PDB file of C-alpha atoms in Angstrom:
ATOM      1  CA  MET M   1      -9.990   2.709 -21.089  1.00 56.00           C
ATOM      2  CA  THR M   2     -11.933  -0.109 -19.744  1.00 72.00           C
ATOM      3  CA  THR M   3      -9.958  -2.294 -17.596  1.00 93.00           C
ATOM      4  CA  GLU M   4     -10.565  -6.082 -17.501  1.00 95.00           C
ATOM      5  CA  LEU M   5     -11.935  -5.372 -13.940  1.00 95.00           C
ATOM      6  CA  GLU M   6     -14.351  -3.152 -15.269  1.00 95.00           C
ATOM      7  CA  GLN M   7     -15.163  -5.264 -17.985  1.00 96.00           C
ATOM      8  CA  LEU M   8     -15.924  -7.909 -15.442  1.00 97.00           C
ATOM      9  CA  ALA M   9     -17.985  -5.906 -13.499  1.00 97.00           C
ATOM     10  CA  GLU M  10     -19.800  -4.778 -16.691  1.00 97.00           C
ATOM     11  CA  ARG M  11     -20.468  -8.666 -17.341  1.00 98.00           C
ATOM     12  CA  LEU M  12     -21.699  -9.391 -13.708  1.00 98.00           C
ATOM     13  CA  ARG M  13     -24.003  -6.629 -13.895  1.00 97.00           C
ATOM     14  CA  ALA M  14     -25.487  -7.785 -16.987  1.00 98.00           C
ATOM     15  CA  PHE M  15     -25.568 -11.494 -15.892  1.00 98.00           C
ATOM     16  CA  ALA M  16     -27.633 -10.251 -12.979  1.00 98.00           C
ATOM     17  CA  ARG M  17     -29.678  -8.060 -14.977  1.00 98.00           C
ATOM     18  CA  VAL M  18     -30.912 -10.586 -17.300  1.00 98.00           C
ATOM     19  CA  ARG M  19     -31.908 -12.934 -14.693  1.00 98.00           C
ATOM     20  CA  ASP M  20     -33.401 -10.363 -12.784  1.00 98.00           C
ATOM     21  CA  TRP M  21     -31.206 -10.820  -9.662  1.00 98.00           C
ATOM     22  CA  GLU M  22     -30.184  -7.360  -8.920  1.00 97.00           C
ATOM     23  CA  GLN M  23     -33.221  -7.246  -6.306  1.00 97.00           C
ATOM     24  CA  PHE M  24     -31.173 -10.188  -4.527  1.00 98.00           C
ATOM     25  CA  HIS M  25     -27.601  -8.589  -4.915  1.00 98.00           C
ATOM     26  CA  THR M  26     -27.808  -6.052  -1.964  1.00 98.00           C
ATOM     27  CA  PRO M  27     -24.382  -5.457  -0.370  1.00 98.00           C
ATOM     28  CA  LYS M  28     -25.455  -7.383   2.782  1.00 98.00           C
ATOM     29  CA  ASN M  29     -26.485 -10.499   0.569  1.00 98.00           C
ATOM     30  CA  LEU M  30     -23.156  -9.969  -1.479  1.00 98.00           C
ATOM     31  CA  ALA M  31     -20.976  -9.811   1.621  1.00 98.00           C
ATOM     32  CA  MET M  32     -22.611 -12.850   3.115  1.00 98.00           C
ATOM     33  CA  ALA M  33     -22.066 -14.598  -0.385  1.00 98.00           C
ATOM     34  CA  LEU M  34     -18.597 -13.592  -0.566  1.00 98.00           C
ATOM     35  CA  ALA M  35     -17.994 -14.804   2.946  1.00 98.00           C
ATOM     36  CA  GLY M  36     -19.550 -18.320   2.436  1.00 98.00           C
ATOM     37  CA  GLU M  37     -16.996 -18.610  -0.976  1.00 98.00           C
ATOM     38  CA  VAL M  38     -14.166 -17.750   1.003  1.00 98.00           C
ATOM     39  CA  GLY M  39     -15.297 -20.213   3.784  1.00 98.00           C
ATOM     40  CA  GLU M  40     -15.315 -22.704   1.010  1.00 98.00           C
ATOM     41  CA  LEU M  41     -11.837 -21.592  -0.476  1.00 98.00           C
ATOM     42  CA  VAL M  42     -10.543 -22.132   3.153  1.00 98.00           C
ATOM     43  CA  ALA M  43     -12.099 -25.517   3.240  1.00 98.00           C
ATOM     44  CA  GLU M  44      -9.753 -26.442   0.651  1.00 98.00           C
ATOM     45  CA  PHE M  45      -6.715 -25.894   2.871  1.00 97.00           C
ATOM     46  CA  GLN M  46      -7.932 -26.715   5.948  1.00 97.00           C
ATOM     47  CA  TRP M  47      -5.979 -30.274   6.338  1.00 96.00           C
ATOM     48  CA  LEU M  48      -3.247 -29.503   4.364  1.00 96.00           C
ATOM     49  CA  THR M  49       0.304 -29.290   5.544  1.00 97.00           C
ATOM     50  CA  ALA M  50       2.000 -25.959   4.644  1.00 96.00           C
ATOM     51  CA  GLU M  51       4.334 -27.970   2.074  1.00 96.00           C
ATOM     52  CA  GLU M  52       1.062 -29.257   0.616  1.00 96.00           C
ATOM     53  CA  SER M  53      -0.590 -25.826   0.553  1.00 97.00           C
ATOM     54  CA  GLY M  54       2.375 -24.604  -1.497  1.00 97.00           C
ATOM     55  CA  SER M  55       1.964 -27.200  -4.136  1.00 96.00           C
ATOM     56  CA  PRO M  56      -1.690 -28.741  -3.694  1.00 96.00           C
ATOM     57  CA  ASP M  57      -2.265 -31.812  -6.395  1.00 96.00           C
ATOM     58  CA  PRO M  58      -4.133 -31.154  -9.563  1.00 97.00           C
ATOM     59  CA  ASP M  59      -7.463 -32.103  -8.176  1.00 97.00           C
ATOM     60  CA  ALA M  60      -6.877 -29.745  -5.236  1.00 97.00           C
ATOM     61  CA  LEU M  61      -5.625 -26.760  -7.346  1.00 98.00           C
ATOM     62  CA  ALA M  62      -8.615 -27.022  -9.646  1.00 98.00           C
ATOM     63  CA  ARG M  63     -11.014 -26.922  -6.512  1.00 98.00           C
ATOM     64  CA  MET M  64      -9.271 -23.592  -5.352  1.00 98.00           C
ATOM     65  CA  ARG M  65      -9.309 -22.213  -8.762  1.00 98.00           C
ATOM     66  CA  THR M  66     -13.176 -22.410  -8.789  1.00 98.00           C
ATOM     67  CA  GLU M  67     -13.595 -21.056  -5.194  1.00 98.00           C
ATOM     68  CA  LEU M  68     -11.203 -18.306  -6.356  1.00 98.00           C
ATOM     69  CA  GLY M  69     -13.326 -17.372  -9.124  1.00 98.00           C
ATOM     70  CA  ASP M  70     -16.364 -17.479  -6.767  1.00 98.00           C
ATOM     71  CA  VAL M  71     -14.449 -15.315  -4.305  1.00 98.00           C
ATOM     72  CA  THR M  72     -13.467 -12.701  -7.129  1.00 98.00           C
ATOM     73  CA  LEU M  73     -16.847 -12.467  -8.785  1.00 98.00           C
ATOM     74  CA  TYR M  74     -18.512 -11.773  -5.636  1.00 98.00           C
ATOM     75  CA  LEU M  75     -16.050  -9.179  -4.512  1.00 98.00           C
ATOM     76  CA  VAL M  76     -16.097  -7.487  -7.995  1.00 98.00           C
ATOM     77  CA  ARG M  77     -19.850  -7.334  -7.991  1.00 98.00           C
ATOM     78  CA  LEU M  78     -20.148  -6.280  -4.207  1.00 98.00           C
ATOM     79  CA  ALA M  79     -17.439  -3.594  -5.197  1.00 98.00           C
ATOM     80  CA  ASP M  80     -19.728  -2.639  -8.183  1.00 98.00           C
ATOM     81  CA  VAL M  81     -22.842  -2.291  -6.163  1.00 98.00           C
ATOM     82  CA  LEU M  82     -21.488  -0.238  -3.567  1.00 98.00           C
ATOM     83  CA  GLY M  83     -19.573   1.995  -6.540  1.00 97.00           C
ATOM     84  CA  VAL M  84     -16.233   1.090  -5.053  1.00 97.00           C
ATOM     85  CA  ASP M  85     -13.315   1.486  -7.474  1.00 96.00           C
ATOM     86  CA  LEU M  86     -11.401  -2.022  -6.305  1.00 96.00           C
ATOM     87  CA  VAL M  87      -8.050  -1.256  -7.870  1.00 95.00           C
ATOM     88  CA  GLU M  88      -7.959   2.281  -6.075  1.00 96.00           C
ATOM     89  CA  ALA M  89      -9.429   0.411  -2.758  1.00 97.00           C
ATOM     90  CA  ALA M  90      -6.548  -1.987  -2.765  1.00 97.00           C
ATOM     91  CA  ARG M  91      -3.851   0.880  -3.958  1.00 97.00           C
ATOM     92  CA  ALA M  92      -4.784   3.091  -1.217  1.00 98.00           C
ATOM     93  CA  LYS M  93      -4.696   0.293   1.264  1.00 97.00           C
ATOM     94  CA  LEU M  94      -1.485  -0.865   0.285  1.00 97.00           C
ATOM     95  CA  ASP M  95      -0.132   2.752   0.797  1.00 97.00           C
ATOM     96  CA  GLU M  96      -1.522   2.857   4.211  1.00 96.00           C
ATOM     97  CA  ASN M  97       0.320  -0.346   5.197  1.00 94.00           C
ATOM     98  CA  ASP M  98       3.496   0.698   3.611  1.00 94.00           C
ATOM     99  CA  ARG M  99       3.252   3.935   5.973  1.00 93.00           C
ATOM    100  CA  ARG M 100       2.174   1.610   9.006  1.00 93.00           C
ATOM    101  CA  TYR M 101       4.750  -1.151   8.348  1.00 93.00           C
ATOM    102  CA  ASP M 102       8.261   0.327   7.967  1.00 90.00           C
ATOM    103  CA  ALA M 103      10.394  -2.486   6.005  1.00 91.00           C
ATOM    104  CA  ASP M 104      13.346  -1.930   8.714  1.00 90.00           C
ATOM    105  CA  LEU M 105      10.998  -2.253  11.654  1.00 88.00           C
ATOM    106  CA  TYR M 106       8.726  -4.979  10.435  1.00 91.00           C
ATOM    107  CA  ARG M 107      11.207  -7.117   8.197  1.00 90.00           C
ATOM    108  CA  GLY M 108      10.702 -10.902   8.900  1.00 92.00           C
ATOM    109  CA  SER M 109       7.715 -10.303  11.631  1.00 89.00           C
ATOM    110  CA  ALA M 110       4.494 -11.357  11.685  1.00 89.00           C
ATOM    111  CA  ARG M 111       3.373  -8.519  14.613  1.00 89.00           C
ATOM    112  CA  LYS M 112       0.929  -6.191  13.510  1.00 89.00           C
ATOM    113  CA  ALA M 113       1.306  -2.579  13.908  1.00 87.00           C
ATOM    114  CA  PRO M 114      -0.622  -0.663  16.240  1.00 84.00           C
ATOM    115  CA  PRO M 115      -4.238   0.318  15.161  1.00 81.00           C
ATOM    116  CA  THR M 116      -5.079   3.295  13.368  1.00 75.00           C
ATOM    117  CA  SER M 117      -8.094   5.495  13.819  1.00 68.00           C
ATOM    118  CA  ASN M 118      -9.316   4.066  10.455  1.00 62.00           C
ATOM    119  CA  GLY M 119      -8.642   0.407  10.940  1.00 56.00           C
TER     120      GLY M 119
END
């Protein structure tokens, strides 16, 4: 069964292939492009109050949606080029966080857990 994420990765792969862009889609270049797009998303929030960020006006929300799309595309493409299953990586990270951040000890707290050997 093909998931929507896998279908998106396949479509991105084809998009790059027909444009002969695979040569530019190195992990380094994709990671840098991803960071740039995250920066553009962050810029949409830069001068908003916490309240405004929770309910942006329609124009701001449309720009945020576009930037979220860009971030998603670069993230999916990077994972595909590296052969990383994004959903499995996210599940593994959530499992690790579940072990590191005991709900009773960290409820309502923004403090970080002590570092682990694998970051």
